[in-house]
Tab-separated table of C-alpha atoms in Angstrom:
chain	number	residue	atom	x	y	z
A	1	MET	CA	-8.038	4.803	-9.649
A	2	SER	CA	-4.688	4.910	-7.904
A	3	CYS	CA	-2.298	7.528	-9.291
A	4	CYS	CA	0.492	4.958	-9.500
A	5	PHE	CA	-1.176	3.528	-12.586
A	6	LEU	CA	-1.840	6.861	-14.274
A	7	ASP	CA	1.744	6.949	-15.507
A	8	LEU	CA	0.759	4.299	-18.053
A	9	PHE	CA	-1.751	6.682	-19.601
A	10	ALA	CA	0.693	9.584	-19.462
A	11	VAL	CA	3.343	7.568	-21.279
A	12	GLN	CA	0.810	6.380	-23.844
A	13	LEU	CA	-0.371	9.929	-24.507
A	14	LEU	CA	3.214	11.136	-24.779
A	15	LEU	CA	3.920	8.545	-27.482
A	16	GLU	CA	0.763	9.505	-29.342
A	17	CYS	CA	1.765	13.174	-29.299
A	18	LEU	CA	5.258	12.403	-30.549
A	19	ILE	CA	3.904	10.294	-33.391
A	20	LYS	CA	1.234	12.791	-34.505
A	21	GLY	CA	3.557	15.774	-34.626
A	22	SER	CA	4.414	18.949	-32.790
A	23	SER	CA	0.900	20.433	-32.457
A	24	LYS	CA	-0.222	20.542	-28.853
A	25	LYS	CA	-2.928	18.013	-28.091
A	26	ILE	CA	-5.803	18.978	-25.801
A	27	ILE	CA	-7.382	16.342	-23.588
A	28	THR	CA	-10.368	17.373	-21.484
A	29	LYS	CA	-10.926	16.039	-17.999
A	30	GLU	CA	-14.004	14.194	-19.195
A	31	GLU	CA	-12.099	12.484	-22.010
A	32	TRP	CA	-9.233	11.572	-19.679
A	33	GLU	CA	-11.508	10.098	-17.017
A	34	LYS	CA	-13.286	8.048	-19.682
A	35	LYS	CA	-9.939	6.573	-20.712
A	36	LEU	CA	-9.236	5.708	-17.092
A	37	ASN	CA	-12.620	4.071	-16.580
A	38	ASP	CA	-12.129	1.917	-19.672
A	39	VAL	CA	-9.053	0.286	-18.189
A	40	LYS	CA	-9.515	-2.539	-15.707
A	41	ILE	CA	-6.907	-2.913	-12.962
A	42	ARG	CA	-7.055	-6.129	-10.981
A	43	LYS	CA	-7.537	-5.645	-7.265
A	44	GLU	CA	-4.995	-8.408	-6.687
A	45	ASP	CA	-2.330	-6.341	-8.449
A	46	MET	CA	-3.144	-3.309	-6.329
A	47	ASN	CA	-2.959	-5.413	-3.172
A	48	LYS	CA	0.415	-6.837	-4.171
A	49	LEU	CA	1.727	-3.318	-4.714
A	50	VAL	CA	0.568	-2.292	-1.234
A	51	MET	CA	2.046	-5.417	0.359
A	52	ASN	CA	5.341	-4.853	-1.444
A	53	PHE	CA	5.554	-1.362	0.038
A	54	LEU	CA	4.678	-2.490	3.576
A	55	VAL	CA	7.177	-5.360	3.519
A	56	THR	CA	10.035	-3.391	1.978
A	57	GLU	CA	9.592	-0.421	4.326
A	58	GLY	CA	9.301	-2.713	7.350
A	59	TYR	CA	5.744	-2.053	8.498
A	60	VAL	CA	5.311	-5.555	9.905
A	61	ASP	CA	2.125	-4.934	11.915
A	62	ALA	CA	0.425	-3.216	8.998
A	63	ALA	CA	1.571	-5.995	6.643
A	64	GLU	CA	0.147	-8.680	8.926
A	65	LYS	CA	-3.170	-6.837	9.224
A	66	PHE	CA	-3.303	-6.254	5.469
A	67	ARG	CA	-2.557	-9.931	4.844
A	68	LYS	CA	-5.529	-10.974	6.980
A	69	GLU	CA	-7.894	-8.402	5.493
A	70	SER	CA	-6.977	-8.781	1.823
A	71	GLY	CA	-5.718	-12.351	1.657
A	72	THR	CA	-2.520	-11.095	0.006
A	73	GLU	CA	0.472	-13.204	0.969
A	74	PRO	CA	3.869	-11.487	1.310
A	75	ASP	CA	6.785	-12.937	-0.625
A	76	ILE	CA	8.934	-13.228	2.521
A	77	ASP	CA	8.378	-14.410	6.082
A	78	LEU	CA	6.974	-11.465	8.033
A	79	ALA	CA	9.007	-12.556	11.055
A	80	THR	CA	12.164	-11.561	9.191
A	81	ILE	CA	10.869	-7.995	8.937
A	82	THR	CA	11.064	-7.632	12.711
A	83	ASP	CA	14.674	-8.822	12.667
A	84	ARG	CA	15.543	-6.507	9.790
A	85	MET	CA	13.973	-3.508	11.503
A	86	ALA	CA	15.896	-4.327	14.694
A	87	VAL	CA	19.136	-4.056	12.708
A	88	LYS	CA	18.050	-0.803	11.095
A	89	LYS	CA	17.013	0.703	14.429
A	90	ALA	CA	20.313	-0.286	16.045
A	91	VAL	CA	22.274	1.605	13.381
A	92	GLN	CA	19.959	4.599	13.595
A	93	CYS	CA	20.563	4.723	17.361
A	94	GLY	CA	24.333	4.433	16.958
A	95	ASN	CA	24.562	0.875	18.301
A	96	VAL	CA	26.627	-0.397	15.406
A	97	GLU	CA	28.235	-3.354	17.186
A	98	ASP	CA	24.787	-4.632	18.094
A	99	ALA	CA	23.662	-4.148	14.495
A	100	ILE	CA	26.608	-6.157	13.164
A	101	GLU	CA	25.823	-9.002	15.564
A	102	LYS	CA	22.191	-8.998	14.491
A	103	VAL	CA	23.139	-9.054	10.797
A	104	ASN	CA	25.432	-12.022	11.384
A	105	ASP	CA	22.653	-13.806	13.265
A	106	LEU	CA	20.364	-13.271	10.279
A	107	ASN	CA	22.877	-14.317	7.649
A	108	PRO	CA	26.696	-14.212	8.086
A	109	GLU	CA	27.172	-14.142	4.315
A	110	ILE	CA	25.670	-10.645	4.076
A	111	LEU	CA	28.803	-9.000	5.489
A	112	ASP	CA	31.208	-11.678	4.254
A	113	THR	CA	30.220	-11.004	0.654
A	114	ASN	CA	29.771	-7.241	0.899
A	115	PRO	CA	33.050	-5.560	1.899
A	116	GLN	CA	31.718	-2.081	1.185
A	117	LEU	CA	28.808	-2.534	3.559
A	118	PHE	CA	31.066	-3.951	6.272
A	119	PHE	CA	33.466	-1.033	5.859
A	120	HIS	CA	30.630	1.486	6.137
A	121	LEU	CA	29.401	-0.176	9.317
A	122	GLN	CA	32.904	-0.056	10.753
A	123	GLN	CA	33.198	3.545	9.629
A	124	GLN	CA	29.965	4.282	11.478
A	125	ARG	CA	31.434	2.666	14.595
A	126	LEU	CA	34.390	5.015	14.304
A	127	ILE	CA	32.059	7.985	13.910
A	128	GLU	CA	30.187	6.981	17.067
A	129	LEU	CA	33.449	6.732	19.028
A	130	ILE	CA	34.404	10.224	17.891
A	131	ARG	CA	30.918	11.522	18.689
A	132	ASN	CA	31.270	10.203	22.238
A	133	GLY	CA	34.695	11.806	22.711
A	134	LYS	CA	36.604	8.501	22.880
A	135	VAL	CA	39.612	9.824	20.985
A	136	ALA	CA	42.192	7.202	21.979
A	137	GLU	CA	39.771	4.355	21.317
A	138	ALA	CA	38.792	5.886	17.998
A	139	LEU	CA	42.404	6.141	16.842
A	140	GLU	CA	43.129	2.573	17.866
A	141	PHE	CA	40.005	1.299	16.143
A	142	ALA	CA	40.817	3.214	12.966
A	143	GLN	CA	44.356	1.856	12.880
A	144	GLU	CA	43.499	-1.758	13.624
A	145	GLU	CA	40.153	-2.234	11.862
A	146	LEU	CA	39.882	0.329	9.075
A	147	ALA	CA	43.411	1.194	7.968
A	148	PRO	CA	44.131	-2.330	6.597
A	149	ARG	CA	40.989	-2.113	4.468
A	150	GLY	CA	41.988	1.331	3.280
A	151	GLU	CA	45.287	-0.066	2.036
A	152	GLU	CA	43.363	-2.460	-0.200
A	153	ASN	CA	40.797	0.007	-1.494
A	154	GLN	CA	41.442	3.625	-2.454
A	155	SER	CA	37.853	4.765	-1.910
A	156	PHE	CA	37.872	3.207	1.566
A	157	LEU	CA	41.090	5.058	2.343
A	158	GLU	CA	39.594	8.376	1.272
A	159	GLU	CA	36.503	7.811	3.412
A	160	LEU	CA	38.687	6.838	6.371
A	161	GLU	CA	40.789	9.979	6.011
A	162	ARG	CA	37.642	12.131	5.946
A	163	THR	CA	36.331	10.450	9.071
A	164	VAL	CA	39.590	10.656	11.022
A	165	SER	CA	39.870	14.338	10.109
A	166	LEU	CA	37.029	14.964	12.566
A	167	LEU	CA	39.623	14.546	15.320
A	168	ALA	CA	41.586	17.533	14.056
A	169	PHE	CA	38.872	20.031	14.978
A	170	GLU	CA	37.921	21.228	18.441
A	171	ASP	CA	34.487	22.270	17.210
A	172	VAL	CA	33.432	19.336	15.053
A	173	ASN	CA	30.039	20.919	14.381
A	174	ASN	CA	31.690	23.600	12.262
A	175	CYS	CA	34.326	21.515	10.487
A	176	PRO	CA	34.251	20.704	6.737
A	177	VAL	CA	33.124	17.102	7.371
A	178	ALA	CA	30.563	17.841	10.086
A	179	GLU	CA	27.881	16.032	8.073
A	180	LEU	CA	29.428	12.727	9.156
A	181	LEU	CA	28.101	13.401	12.654
A	182	ASP	CA	24.649	14.301	11.400
A	183	ILE	CA	21.749	11.907	11.903
A	184	SER	CA	21.513	11.643	8.117
A	185	GLN	CA	24.779	9.669	8.107
A	186	ARG	CA	23.267	7.076	10.429
A	187	LEU	CA	20.174	6.903	8.254
A	188	LYS	CA	22.302	6.444	5.150
A	189	THR	CA	24.187	3.528	6.704
A	190	ALA	CA	20.970	2.024	8.057
A	191	SER	CA	19.374	2.160	4.604
A	192	GLU	CA	22.402	0.437	3.080
A	193	VAL	CA	22.152	-2.383	5.620
A	194	ASN	CA	18.412	-2.663	5.085
A	195	ALA	CA	18.890	-2.976	1.313
A	196	ALA	CA	21.571	-5.638	1.737
A	197	ILE	CA	19.333	-7.744	3.982
A	198	LEU	CA	16.443	-7.489	1.515
A	199	THR	CA	18.721	-8.509	-1.347
A	200	SER	CA	19.918	-11.534	0.635
A	201	GLN	CA	16.266	-12.544	1.015
A	202	SER	CA	15.721	-12.308	-2.769
A	203	HIS	CA	13.482	-9.288	-2.292
A	204	GLU	CA	13.659	-5.928	-4.047
A	205	LYS	CA	15.688	-3.469	-2.025
A	206	ASP	CA	13.366	-0.609	-2.985
A	207	PRO	CA	9.548	-0.593	-2.940
A	208	LYS	CA	7.832	-0.471	-6.322
A	209	LEU	CA	5.369	2.298	-5.471
A	210	PRO	CA	7.871	5.209	-5.313
A	211	SER	CA	9.341	4.111	-8.652
A	212	LEU	CA	5.905	4.218	-10.257
A	213	LEU	CA	5.284	7.673	-8.821
A	214	LYS	CA	8.626	8.883	-10.174
A	215	MET	CA	7.633	7.535	-13.582
A	216	LEU	CA	4.351	9.429	-13.359
A	217	ILE	CA	6.136	12.698	-12.551
A	218	TRP	CA	8.623	12.146	-15.389
A	219	ALA	CA	5.869	11.378	-17.901
A	220	GLN	CA	3.884	14.451	-16.872
A	221	ASN	CA	6.918	16.681	-17.218
A	222	GLN	CA	7.495	15.347	-20.725
A	223	LEU	CA	3.826	15.748	-21.632
A	224	ASP	CA	3.644	19.360	-20.503
A	225	GLU	CA	5.343	20.459	-23.734
A	226	LYS	CA	3.168	18.275	-25.946
A	227	ALA	CA	-0.332	18.410	-24.495
A	228	ALA	CA	-2.820	20.116	-22.200
A	229	TYR	CA	-4.346	17.403	-20.058
A	230	PRO	CA	-5.732	16.727	-16.557
A	231	ARG	CA	-2.525	16.866	-14.540
A	232	ILE	CA	-1.895	15.454	-11.057
A	233	ASN	CA	-0.238	18.212	-9.054
A	234	ASP	CA	-0.753	16.700	-5.616
A	235	ILE	CA	0.474	13.104	-5.472
A	236	SER	CA	-1.000	12.609	-1.986
A	237	THR	CA	-4.569	13.100	-3.234
A	238	ALA	CA	-4.109	12.056	-6.900
A	239	THR	CA	-6.631	14.706	-7.894
A	240	LEU	CA	-6.928	15.340	-11.613
A	241	GLU	CA	-6.652	19.082	-12.258
A	242	ASP	CA	-8.639	20.531	-15.138
A	243	PRO	CA	-6.301	21.476	-18.046
A	244	GLY	CA	-7.824	24.956	-17.997
A	245	VAL	CA	-7.978	25.517	-21.763
C-alpha cells in the first residue's frame, strides 16, 4: 500500500493512544500490516493522486502516457501544461520579458490581478540586468518601472532597495544580498508564476502527494512518544521498520 495513505492509520493510532492514556502502546509489524490489509483503497483514487502530481509539477508527457494507460482524465487541458512550463523555464533561464509575454498570452488577468507577482517579475528583470552588468539600464528600469510601485507599497520599496543595493558592491558575490543573484531566486520567482497560472486555471497550486507525506511525517513524530509501531523511515521505499521491542 502506498505510504501516502499510511498517515491515516498513524493519525488514528495517535488518537487511540491519547484517549487510552499515557501508557505506551506497542503495535507489532504483523498487527500493523493486518490493519493495512483490512482497508480497501480504490485504484481510481490512487490514479487521481498520481495524475494530480504529474499535472501540477508539469510532467506533460508522463501525464499523457498515464492518461492512456490508466484511463484517468486530468482536470485541466494537458496542452496548457506545455504553455505553463514554457513560462516557468523562461524565468528559470532569466528571460523574464519572454515569460511576461507568455503569461499575458495565456491569461492577461493573471498579472493584472496580482500586483505582487508582477512586481516580483519586474524585480527579476532588474536582477538580470544587474547580473549582465547593464548598470545604466538597470538604474533606468528601476526608476521608471519599479520605483512608482515602491511608492505605493512599503514591502515593494524594501525589496527594491535590497535589489538596487547590488549596484553598490564591486564584488556582488560577497555582498550581503548576494542571494538575489543565486539560481534559487530565479526558481523562487518561477514557482510563484507557476502557482499563479495554476490558480487561474482553478487547479491546486501545490500537488496533494507532498502534503500527504508531510502529514505522515508529522503523525509519526507525534506517535513516537505514545507508541512503538512499524515506522516508515525511508519515504522513498515506504518500508515498514519493525518496532524492535
